[in-house]
Coordinates of C-alpha atoms in Angstrom, one line a residue:
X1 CA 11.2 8.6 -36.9
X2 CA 9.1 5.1 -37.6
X3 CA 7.9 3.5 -34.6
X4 CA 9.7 0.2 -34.0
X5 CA 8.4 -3.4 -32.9
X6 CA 10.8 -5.5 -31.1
X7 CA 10.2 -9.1 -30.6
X8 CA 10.8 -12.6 -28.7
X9 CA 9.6 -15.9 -29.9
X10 CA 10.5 -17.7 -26.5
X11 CA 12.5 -17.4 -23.6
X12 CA 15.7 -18.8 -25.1
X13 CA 15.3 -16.5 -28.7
X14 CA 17.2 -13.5 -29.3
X15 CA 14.7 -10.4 -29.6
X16 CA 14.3 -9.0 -32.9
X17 CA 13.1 -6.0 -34.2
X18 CA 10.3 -7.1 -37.1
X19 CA 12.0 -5.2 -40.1
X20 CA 14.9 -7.2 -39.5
X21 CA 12.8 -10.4 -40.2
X22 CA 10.8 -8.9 -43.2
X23 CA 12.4 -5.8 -44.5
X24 CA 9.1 -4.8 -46.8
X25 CA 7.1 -4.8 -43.3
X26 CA 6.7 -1.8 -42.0
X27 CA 5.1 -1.2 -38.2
X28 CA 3.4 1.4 -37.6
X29 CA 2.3 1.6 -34.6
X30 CA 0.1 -0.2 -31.2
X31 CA -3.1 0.8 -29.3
X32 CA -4.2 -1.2 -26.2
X33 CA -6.9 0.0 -23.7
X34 CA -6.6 -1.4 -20.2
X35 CA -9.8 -3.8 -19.0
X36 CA -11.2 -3.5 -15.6
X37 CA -14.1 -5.8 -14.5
X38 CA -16.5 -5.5 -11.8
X39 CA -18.9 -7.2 -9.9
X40 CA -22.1 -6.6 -8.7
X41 CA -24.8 -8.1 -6.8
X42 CA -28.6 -7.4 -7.8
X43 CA -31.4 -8.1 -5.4
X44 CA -35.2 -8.2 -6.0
X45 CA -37.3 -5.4 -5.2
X46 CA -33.6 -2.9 -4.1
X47 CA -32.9 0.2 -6.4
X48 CA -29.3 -0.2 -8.0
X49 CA -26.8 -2.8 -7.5
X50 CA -24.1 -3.9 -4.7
X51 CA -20.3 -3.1 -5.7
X52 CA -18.6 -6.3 -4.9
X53 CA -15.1 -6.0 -6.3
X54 CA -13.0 -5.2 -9.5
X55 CA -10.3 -7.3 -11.3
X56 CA -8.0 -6.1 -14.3
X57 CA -9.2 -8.5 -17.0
X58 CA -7.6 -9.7 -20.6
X59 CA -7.5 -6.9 -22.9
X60 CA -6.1 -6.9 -26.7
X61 CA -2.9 -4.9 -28.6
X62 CA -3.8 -4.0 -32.0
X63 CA -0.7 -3.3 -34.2
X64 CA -0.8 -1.8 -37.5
X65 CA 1.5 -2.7 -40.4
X66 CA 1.9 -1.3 -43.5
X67 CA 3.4 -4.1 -45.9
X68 CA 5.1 -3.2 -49.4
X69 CA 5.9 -5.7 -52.6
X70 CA 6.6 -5.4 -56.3
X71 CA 3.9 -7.5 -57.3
X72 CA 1.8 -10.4 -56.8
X73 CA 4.0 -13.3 -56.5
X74 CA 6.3 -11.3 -53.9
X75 CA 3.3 -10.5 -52.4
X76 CA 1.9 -14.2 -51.8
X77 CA 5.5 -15.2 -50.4
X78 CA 5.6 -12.2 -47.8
X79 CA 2.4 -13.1 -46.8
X80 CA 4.2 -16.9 -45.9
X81 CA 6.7 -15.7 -44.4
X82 CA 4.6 -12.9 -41.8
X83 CA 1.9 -16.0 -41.2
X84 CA 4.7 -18.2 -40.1
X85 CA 6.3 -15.9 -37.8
X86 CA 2.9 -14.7 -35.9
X87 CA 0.8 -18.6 -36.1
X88 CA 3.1 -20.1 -33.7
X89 CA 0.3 -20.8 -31.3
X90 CA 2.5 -19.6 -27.7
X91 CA 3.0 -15.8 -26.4
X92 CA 5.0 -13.8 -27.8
X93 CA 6.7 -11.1 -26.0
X94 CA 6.7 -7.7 -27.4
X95 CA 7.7 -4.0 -26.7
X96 CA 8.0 -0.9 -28.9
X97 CA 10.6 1.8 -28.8
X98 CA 8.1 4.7 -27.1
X99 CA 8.3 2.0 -24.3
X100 CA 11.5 0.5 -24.5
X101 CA 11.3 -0.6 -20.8
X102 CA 7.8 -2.3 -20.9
X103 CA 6.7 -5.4 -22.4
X104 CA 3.4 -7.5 -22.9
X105 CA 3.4 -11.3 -23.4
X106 CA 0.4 -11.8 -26.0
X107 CA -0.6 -13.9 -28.3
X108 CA -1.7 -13.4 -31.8
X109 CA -5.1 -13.8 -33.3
X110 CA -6.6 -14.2 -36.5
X111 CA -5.9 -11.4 -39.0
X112 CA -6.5 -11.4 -42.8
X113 CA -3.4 -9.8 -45.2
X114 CA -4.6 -8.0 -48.3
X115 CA -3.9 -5.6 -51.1
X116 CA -4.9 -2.5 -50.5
X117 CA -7.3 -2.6 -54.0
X118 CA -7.0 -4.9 -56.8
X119 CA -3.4 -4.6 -58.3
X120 CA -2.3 -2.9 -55.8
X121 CA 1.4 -3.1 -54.1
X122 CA 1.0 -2.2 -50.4
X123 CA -1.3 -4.0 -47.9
X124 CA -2.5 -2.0 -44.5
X125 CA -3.5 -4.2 -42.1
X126 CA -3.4 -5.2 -38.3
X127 CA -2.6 -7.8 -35.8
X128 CA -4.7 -7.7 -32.6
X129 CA -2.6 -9.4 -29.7
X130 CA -4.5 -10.9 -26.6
X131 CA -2.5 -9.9 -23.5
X132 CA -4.1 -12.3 -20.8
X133 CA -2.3 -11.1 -17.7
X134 CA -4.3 -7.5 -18.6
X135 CA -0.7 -5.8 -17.6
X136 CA 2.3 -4.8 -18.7
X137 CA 5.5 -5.4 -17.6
X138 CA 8.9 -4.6 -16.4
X139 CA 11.6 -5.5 -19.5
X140 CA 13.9 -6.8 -16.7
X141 CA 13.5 -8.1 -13.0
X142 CA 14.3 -6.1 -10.8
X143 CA 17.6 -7.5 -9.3
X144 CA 18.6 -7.4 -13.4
X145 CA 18.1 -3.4 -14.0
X146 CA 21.4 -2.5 -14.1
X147 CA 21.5 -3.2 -17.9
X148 CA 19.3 -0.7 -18.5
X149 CA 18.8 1.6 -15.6
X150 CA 20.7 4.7 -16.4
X151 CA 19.7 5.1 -19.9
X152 CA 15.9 4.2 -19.4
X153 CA 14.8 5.3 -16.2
X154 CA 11.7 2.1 -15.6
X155 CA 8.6 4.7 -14.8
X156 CA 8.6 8.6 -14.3
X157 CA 7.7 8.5 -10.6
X158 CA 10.0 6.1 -8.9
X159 CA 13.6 6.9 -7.2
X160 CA 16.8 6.1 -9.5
X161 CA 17.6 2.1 -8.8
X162 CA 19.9 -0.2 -9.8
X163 CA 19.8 -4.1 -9.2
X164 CA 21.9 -3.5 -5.9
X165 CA 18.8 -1.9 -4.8
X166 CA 16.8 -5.1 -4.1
X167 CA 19.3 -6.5 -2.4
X168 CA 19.6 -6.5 1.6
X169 CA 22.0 -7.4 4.5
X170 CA 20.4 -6.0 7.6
X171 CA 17.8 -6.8 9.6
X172 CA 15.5 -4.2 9.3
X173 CA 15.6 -2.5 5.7
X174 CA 13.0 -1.2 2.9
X175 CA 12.1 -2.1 -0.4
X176 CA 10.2 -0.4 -3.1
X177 CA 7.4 -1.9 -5.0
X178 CA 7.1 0.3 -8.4
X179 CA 4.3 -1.6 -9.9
X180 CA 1.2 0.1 -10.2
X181 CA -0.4 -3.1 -8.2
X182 CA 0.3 -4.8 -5.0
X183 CA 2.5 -7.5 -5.7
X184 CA 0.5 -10.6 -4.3
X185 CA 1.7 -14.4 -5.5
X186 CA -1.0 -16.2 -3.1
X187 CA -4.2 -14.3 -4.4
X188 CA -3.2 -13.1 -7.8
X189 CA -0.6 -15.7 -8.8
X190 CA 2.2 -12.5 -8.9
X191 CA 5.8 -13.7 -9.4
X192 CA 7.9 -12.7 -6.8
X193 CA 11.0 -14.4 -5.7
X194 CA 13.2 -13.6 -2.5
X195 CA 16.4 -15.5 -2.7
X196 CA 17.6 -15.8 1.2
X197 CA 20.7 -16.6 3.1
X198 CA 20.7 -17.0 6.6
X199 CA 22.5 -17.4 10.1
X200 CA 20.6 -18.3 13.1
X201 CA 17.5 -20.2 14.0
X202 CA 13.6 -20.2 13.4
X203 CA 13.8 -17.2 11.5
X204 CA 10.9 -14.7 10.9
X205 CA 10.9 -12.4 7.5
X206 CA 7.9 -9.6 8.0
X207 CA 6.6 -7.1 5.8
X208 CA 5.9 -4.6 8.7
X209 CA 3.9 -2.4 6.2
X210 CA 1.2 -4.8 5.3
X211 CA 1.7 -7.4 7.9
X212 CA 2.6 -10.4 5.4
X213 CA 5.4 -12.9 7.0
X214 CA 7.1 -16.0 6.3
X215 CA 8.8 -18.2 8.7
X216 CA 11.5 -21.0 8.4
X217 CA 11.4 -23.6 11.4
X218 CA 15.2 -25.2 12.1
X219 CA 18.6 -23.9 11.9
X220 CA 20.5 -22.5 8.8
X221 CA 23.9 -21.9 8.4
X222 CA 25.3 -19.3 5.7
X223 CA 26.0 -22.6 3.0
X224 CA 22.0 -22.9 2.8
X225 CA 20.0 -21.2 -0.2
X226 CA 16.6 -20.8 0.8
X227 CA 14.0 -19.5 -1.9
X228 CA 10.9 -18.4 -1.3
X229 CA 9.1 -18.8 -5.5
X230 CA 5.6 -17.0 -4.5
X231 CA 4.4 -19.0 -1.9
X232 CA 6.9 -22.0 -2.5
X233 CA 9.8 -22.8 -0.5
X234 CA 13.1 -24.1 -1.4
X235 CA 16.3 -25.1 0.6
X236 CA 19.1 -25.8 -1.6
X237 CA 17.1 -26.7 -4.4
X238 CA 14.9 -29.2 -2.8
X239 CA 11.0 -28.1 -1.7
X240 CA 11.3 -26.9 2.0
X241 CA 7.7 -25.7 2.3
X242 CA 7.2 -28.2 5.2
X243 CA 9.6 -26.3 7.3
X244 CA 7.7 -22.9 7.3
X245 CA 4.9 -21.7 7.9
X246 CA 3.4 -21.5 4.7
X247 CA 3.5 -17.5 5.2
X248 CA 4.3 -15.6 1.9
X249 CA 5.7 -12.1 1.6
X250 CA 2.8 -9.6 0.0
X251 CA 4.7 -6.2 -1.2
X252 CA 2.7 -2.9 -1.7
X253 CA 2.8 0.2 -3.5
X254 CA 5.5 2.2 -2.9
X255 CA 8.3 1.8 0.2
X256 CA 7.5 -1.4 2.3
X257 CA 9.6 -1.9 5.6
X258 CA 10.8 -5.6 6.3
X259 CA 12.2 -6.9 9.6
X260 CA 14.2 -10.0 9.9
X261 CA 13.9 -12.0 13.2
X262 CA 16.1 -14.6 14.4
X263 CA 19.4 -14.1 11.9
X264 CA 22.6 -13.1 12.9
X265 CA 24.1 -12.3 9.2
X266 CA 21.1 -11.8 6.3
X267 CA 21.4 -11.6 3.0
X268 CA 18.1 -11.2 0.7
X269 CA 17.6 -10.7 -2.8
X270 CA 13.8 -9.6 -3.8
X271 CA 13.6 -10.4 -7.3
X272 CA 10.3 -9.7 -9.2
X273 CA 9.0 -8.1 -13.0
X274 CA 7.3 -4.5 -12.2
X275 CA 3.8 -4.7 -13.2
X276 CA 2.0 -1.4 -14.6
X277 CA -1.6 -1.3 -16.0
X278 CA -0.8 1.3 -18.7

């Protein structure tokens, strides 16, 4: 079976899988290597250097396309047609079918489309994509899975979920972080919404786990929308920050256990992409 390339011009296009767009194109498949950086300190006259710390850095997606045509002048219109859909000059996202739940949001680079010898009728050539986040990512958030959830498991190492998963109405519950990172908006710039309803006063939202909090100052009744957008708050639409503490949830590997302080009747949505390196 062909590998297949599956594509999104913008966040209002339809995906598309590319041989739908240009039926002569043929993909053939992807490689991508992840990038970690690190930092170290050298100091005169001391063997070696100092570790100080590592970050996931931009890495590149080559994909390889095999392109047919009946001869020259079919050739030089293809080649219109595959420049104008990758020289838009804004990501792109894109996914394959070996990981129909992952996708990257890259942008192309310069790449030269040619016949394969002179008078030839078949070019080989390749794209290569940079992906600046470094990462992959979930194909839906994670309060959207249940589109997809039964027939493509996200990861081969978490528990079964569905979108009801990520969303809470106790006080004290737990919610899993698949990601292969911490999920961090303050010092990574992670997105991670948590869409709140509340009853009660001055209320406290922990993650007991890693010790992360937010706190809402003043009374809400169960009308009010409050949304926490990374380290942004909202209260019925309008920004609300002034009224916390400027606190922002953090949310680990794995299980993390929340507490609630303060509320009478909860309800909390924790709505994120999962982010894997690989």
């Amino acid at each position: 079976m062909k590998p297949r390339l599956y594509i999104k011009l913008s966040g209002d296009d339809d995906e598309f899988e590319i041989s739908s767009k240009i039926p002569q194109l043929t993909f053939l498949g992807c490689t991508d290597t992840p990038i970690q950086n690190n930092s170290y300190g050298e100091f005169g006259g001391v063997n070696g250097s100092l570790f100080y710390y590592s970050n996931t850095g931009r890495n590149t997606i080559t994909a390889k396309f095999l392109l047919k045509f009946k001869d020259y002048y079919q050739y030089k219109a293809l080649r219109q047609d595959i420049y104008r859909l990758f020289m838009q000059k804004h990501l792109y996202r894109i996914r394959t079918d070996a990981e129909q739940t992952m996708v990257n949001y890259v942008i192309p680079t310069s790449f030269e489309i040619e016949p394969f010898e002179p008078l030839a009728y078949f070019s080989n050539f390749s794209i290569v994509f940079d992906n600046p986040s470094g990462y992959k990512f979930s194909r839906y958030r994670s309060d959207e899975q249940a589109d997809i959830w039964d027939e493509y498991p996200l990861g081969w190492h978490i528990p079964i979920f569905n979108e009801e998963s990520f969303f809470f109405t106790e006080n004290s519950f737990k919610v899993f972080n698949p990601s292969d990172v911490v999920i961090d908006p303050y010092s990574q710039k992670h997105d991670l919404k948590i869409k709140m309803k509340f009853v009660g006063e001055n209320i406290l939202v922990r993650n007991d786990t890693n010790g992360s909090d937010w706190a809402f100052n003043g009374k809400l009744n169960k009308s009010d929308v409050v949304i926490l957008d990374g380290i942004n708050t909202y209260l019925n639409g309008s920004p609300a920050s002034n009224k916390t503490n400027f606190g922002n949830l953090v949310l680990n590997q794995g299980w993390n256990e929340i507490s609630v302080i303060g509320a009478t009747e909860t309800e909390i949505i924790f709505s994120f992409p999962f982010i894997y390196i690989d």
